[in-house]
Amino acid sequence: MAQDGPRRVRERFRDGERRPSAGLAPGYAQANLVSLPQEYAYDFLLFAQRNPKPCPVLEVLDAGAVASELAEGSDVRTDLPGYVVWENGERVAEVGEVTSYWRADLVTFLIGCSFTFETALRDHGVPVRHVDQGSNVPMFLTNQACRPAGRLSGNLVVSMRPIPAGLVAKAVRVTGMYPAVHGAPVHVGDPAALGVADVATPDFGDAVRFEPGDVPVFWACGVTPQAALMASKLPFAITHAPGHMFVTDVPDHAYAL
Amino acid sequence: MAQDGPRRVRERFRDGERRPSAGLAPGYAQANLVSLPQEYAYDFLLFAQRNPKPCPVLEVLDAGAVASELAEGSDVRTDLPGYVVWENGERVAEVGEVTSYWRADLVTFLIGCSFTFETALRDHGVPVRHVDQGSNVPMFLTNQACRPAGRLSGNLVVSMRPIPAGLVAKAVRVTGMYPAVHGAPVHVGDPAALGVADVATPDFGDAVRFEPGDVPVFWACGVTPQAALMASKLPFAITHAPGHMFVTDVPDHAYAL
């Protein structure tokens, strides 16, 4: 069966479908979303500048704008398959669209997502276990502090993929070609070194099954800003739900070196 | 004669020496400087995000801060060999230090400079004519509009190096390894296509002598923000003087892929 393209996937989400977006519209870049009051936009952009591995900014929509240049006919309030609404660092709603929460002073940041390089991994013969298993990628809050910026601070969040030991080097080289979507891993092996007690119980997303000989490999993750929203208790924000991304019209390779 | 290291070069500039910094402290990264009132910092950071080729941000100093993390014991008000002070888009002073102009609300942006990859070019056998000729690099205001951000807009500024035709491909590959300091050229050949009427009369810096068989090659330049300050008539700003850079303690290769 032919897979839906990015525009059709956005329409499905706009029509109410709610599911992680990993594996959908293969070959097209996906993005994390953070919408914040203008008042906090500088601190956020500076946080991204100081933490480019987890926060590679692909686009900034001016206050109140909802159409992304990365996706024709898009509306960032409705076109993702899941959102979290935040108040004072607490999740106050998990919803399928956010038009009723929207404010004219919200500046929207689209941030690169590692789902973008998963097609390249598979094309190079590196299995992507969570896609094969039809689940969301597992994500973990680490003990590694990001560099603070203004009112924003928090720890790094990582995504984890089990990679066959003999393919770790290939996974590093392939993903290293995609710095705008988190690039090479931040850590290979021992989860404890990141403060991750158990790779089977992710903080976000789904657990993934390891195959014999797999090594856990960790990439910086665009959920990191959500950890910063929590830690910094920002009065208001809207984000995507972890793993529920904005699917763009931009081919993956546009973000390759 | 042994060349001075970066700290000694900064001391010379602090003690009053005024000259372009091309070729000094070889092997160490150099940076463009823009200091703006906090009020304009978001627009500037967004301008940089939207125009990463000319404006790769290496560091942002918080309002009033003068010590860069990139250079031990540094003071960005005194350690460059030349500054321009701007009011309403006009140059109001060209000076050797800016302590008397400093304000507590100034946010300082350090931006990658193509001088950083010149040692790598020479190491790969690509001549750098302006260094060999002991002059500043020639820079040109092009007819290419940058993407605007808030109150900031303006055209791209480029630096130009004459490169032997048989070494252009090597120059592209070597500099492409340094995206944080402008990376690969934006244009090879015909200056008219950039709106540059005469490569012998640069808008900033010095004219450079071509050797037979040289092709003009153009790189995005960190003077681009100065063109935006002019075009946008920002009330106040301090920048480096073109070619008079902040010499850091960071080895060039730290910015290589």
mmCIF file of N, CA and C in Angstrom, chain A residues 38 41-43 45-46 49-50 57-62 69 107 109 147 149-150 179 257, chain B residues 38 41-43 45-46 49-50 57-62 69 107 109 147 149-150 179 257:
data_model
loop_
_atom_site.group_PDB
_atom_site.id
_atom_site.type_symbol
_atom_site.label_atom_id
_atom_site.label_comp_id
_atom_site.label_asym_id
_atom_site.label_seq_id
_atom_site.Cartn_x
_atom_site.Cartn_y
_atom_site.Cartn_z
ATOM 1 N N GLN A 38 5.467 36.044 23.312
ATOM 2 C CA GLN A 38 6.563 36.871 22.787
ATOM 3 C C GLN A 38 7.544 37.270 23.893
ATOM 4 N N ALA A 41 10.268 34.872 24.093
ATOM 5 C CA ALA A 41 10.827 34.390 22.830
ATOM 6 C C ALA A 41 12.343 34.573 22.781
ATOM 7 N N TYR A 42 12.835 35.690 23.287
ATOM 8 C CA TYR A 42 14.296 35.887 23.248
ATOM 9 C C TYR A 42 15.001 34.846 24.096
ATOM 10 N N ASP A 43 14.512 34.649 25.315
ATOM 11 C CA ASP A 43 15.148 33.650 26.178
ATOM 12 C C ASP A 43 15.131 32.272 25.502
ATOM 13 N N LEU A 45 14.987 31.575 22.204
ATOM 14 C CA LEU A 45 15.891 31.527 21.045
ATOM 15 C C LEU A 45 17.346 31.469 21.510
ATOM 16 N N LEU A 46 17.633 32.168 22.617
ATOM 17 C CA LEU A 46 18.984 32.125 23.175
ATOM 18 C C LEU A 46 19.283 30.738 23.757
ATOM 19 N N GLN A 49 20.169 28.689 20.890
ATOM 20 C CA GLN A 49 21.514 29.008 20.385
ATOM 21 C C GLN A 49 22.579 28.365 21.267
ATOM 22 N N ARG A 50 22.325 28.336 22.571
ATOM 23 C CA ARG A 50 23.315 27.801 23.509
ATOM 24 C C ARG A 50 23.264 26.282 23.626
ATOM 25 N N VAL A 57 16.998 25.096 15.542
ATOM 26 C CA VAL A 57 15.796 25.818 15.113
ATOM 27 C C VAL A 57 15.688 25.787 13.590
ATOM 28 N N LEU A 58 14.577 25.271 13.092
ATOM 29 C CA LEU A 58 14.353 25.215 11.645
ATOM 30 C C LEU A 58 13.589 26.434 11.148
ATOM 31 N N GLU A 59 12.670 26.943 11.982
ATOM 32 C CA GLU A 59 11.860 28.093 11.574
ATOM 33 C C GLU A 59 11.294 28.760 12.815
ATOM 34 N N VAL A 60 11.174 30.087 12.740
ATOM 35 C CA VAL A 60 10.496 30.840 13.794
ATOM 36 C C VAL A 60 9.338 31.581 13.151
ATOM 37 N N LEU A 61 8.114 31.314 13.612
ATOM 38 C CA LEU A 61 6.936 32.034 13.114
ATOM 39 C C LEU A 61 6.723 33.267 13.993
ATOM 40 N N ASP A 62 6.489 34.400 13.349
ATOM 41 C CA ASP A 62 6.284 35.631 14.105
ATOM 42 C C ASP A 62 5.035 35.513 14.985
ATOM 43 N N GLU A 69 6.321 28.019 6.733
ATOM 44 C CA GLU A 69 6.894 28.010 5.375
ATOM 45 C C GLU A 69 7.348 26.616 4.977
ATOM 46 N N VAL A 107 4.695 33.135 19.829
ATOM 47 C CA VAL A 107 5.753 32.947 18.834
ATOM 48 C C VAL A 107 6.025 31.444 18.756
ATOM 49 N N PHE A 109 8.213 28.156 17.512
ATOM 50 C CA PHE A 109 9.508 27.645 17.102
ATOM 51 C C PHE A 109 9.336 26.215 16.591
ATOM 52 N N ARG A 147 22.796 24.450 28.951
ATOM 53 C CA ARG A 147 23.266 25.793 29.301
ATOM 54 C C ARG A 147 22.046 26.692 29.455
ATOM 55 N N ALA A 149 19.567 30.061 29.751
ATOM 56 C CA ALA A 149 19.437 31.316 28.999
ATOM 57 C C ALA A 149 18.277 32.084 29.601
ATOM 58 N N GLY A 150 18.588 33.242 30.190
ATOM 59 C CA GLY A 150 17.529 34.041 30.802
ATOM 60 C C GLY A 150 16.755 33.213 31.801
ATOM 61 N N PRO A 179 23.017 17.543 11.003
ATOM 62 C CA PRO A 179 23.129 18.340 12.239
ATOM 63 C C PRO A 179 21.877 19.166 12.544
ATOM 64 N N LEU A 257 24.085 17.448 5.135
ATOM 65 C CA LEU A 257 25.246 18.251 4.729
ATOM 66 C C LEU A 257 25.566 17.997 3.263
ATOM 67 N N GLN B 38 19.451 45.645 24.566
ATOM 68 C CA GLN B 38 18.614 44.454 24.828
ATOM 69 C C GLN B 38 17.309 44.488 24.041
ATOM 70 N N ALA B 41 17.682 42.796 20.853
ATOM 71 C CA ALA B 41 18.432 41.528 20.850
ATOM 72 C C ALA B 41 17.621 40.402 20.210
ATOM 73 N N TYR B 42 16.328 40.346 20.477
ATOM 74 C CA TYR B 42 15.532 39.272 19.880
ATOM 75 C C TYR B 42 15.508 39.393 18.362
ATOM 76 N N ASP B 43 15.255 40.593 17.872
ATOM 77 C CA ASP B 43 15.237 40.774 16.413
ATOM 78 C C ASP B 43 16.585 40.377 15.812
ATOM 79 N N LEU B 45 18.864 38.227 17.053
ATOM 80 C CA LEU B 45 19.087 36.777 17.130
ATOM 81 C C LEU B 45 18.221 36.049 16.099
ATOM 82 N N LEU B 46 17.013 36.575 15.882
ATOM 83 C CA LEU B 46 16.136 35.988 14.865
ATOM 84 C C LEU B 46 16.690 36.239 13.456
ATOM 85 N N GLN B 49 19.240 33.706 12.996
ATOM 86 C CA GLN B 49 18.662 32.376 12.765
ATOM 87 C C GLN B 49 18.172 32.248 11.326
ATOM 88 N N ARG B 50 17.626 33.337 10.796
ATOM 89 C CA ARG B 50 17.074 33.297 9.439
ATOM 90 C C ARG B 50 18.135 33.482 8.357
ATOM 91 N N VAL B 57 26.061 32.434 14.810
ATOM 92 C CA VAL B 57 26.320 32.971 16.162
ATOM 93 C C VAL B 57 27.187 31.991 16.944
ATOM 94 N N LEU B 58 28.328 32.455 17.422
ATOM 95 C CA LEU B 58 29.218 31.619 18.221
ATOM 96 C C LEU B 58 28.949 31.776 19.712
ATOM 97 N N GLU B 59 28.582 32.987 20.132
ATOM 98 C CA GLU B 59 28.342 33.240 21.560
ATOM 99 C C GLU B 59 27.470 34.473 21.687
ATOM 100 N N VAL B 60 26.605 34.465 22.717
ATOM 101 C CA VAL B 60 25.825 35.650 23.067
ATOM 102 C C VAL B 60 26.158 36.000 24.508
ATOM 103 N N LEU B 61 26.683 37.207 24.734
ATOM 104 C CA LEU B 61 26.962 37.681 26.093
ATOM 105 C C LEU B 61 25.718 38.381 26.618
ATOM 106 N N ASP B 62 25.334 38.064 27.855
ATOM 107 C CA ASP B 62 24.150 38.682 28.431
ATOM 108 C C ASP B 62 24.342 40.196 28.561
ATOM 109 N N GLU B 69 33.453 33.864 26.813
ATOM 110 C CA GLU B 69 33.912 32.508 27.177
ATOM 111 C C GLU B 69 34.917 31.965 26.161
ATOM 112 N N VAL B 107 23.688 43.893 24.682
ATOM 113 C CA VAL B 107 23.860 42.454 24.497
ATOM 114 C C VAL B 107 24.864 42.268 23.346
ATOM 115 N N PHE B 109 26.872 39.978 20.551
ATOM 116 C CA PHE B 109 26.857 38.776 19.722
ATOM 117 C C PHE B 109 28.233 38.616 19.075
ATOM 118 N N ARG B 147 16.895 37.591 4.690
ATOM 119 C CA ARG B 147 15.527 37.430 5.185
ATOM 120 C C ARG B 147 15.350 38.385 6.371
ATOM 121 N N ALA B 149 13.920 40.217 9.849
ATOM 122 C CA ALA B 149 13.464 39.742 11.166
ATOM 123 C C ALA B 149 13.129 40.965 11.991
ATOM 124 N N GLY B 150 11.848 41.110 12.358
ATOM 125 C CA GLY B 150 11.433 42.256 13.148
ATOM 126 C C GLY B 150 11.859 43.543 12.475
ATOM 127 N N PRO B 179 31.118 25.270 8.699
ATOM 128 C CA PRO B 179 29.854 26.014 8.577
ATOM 129 C C PRO B 179 29.670 27.091 9.644
ATOM 130 N N LEU B 257 33.772 20.455 10.986
ATOM 131 C CA LEU B 257 32.866 19.299 11.140
ATOM 132 C C LEU B 257 33.672 18.062 11.531
#
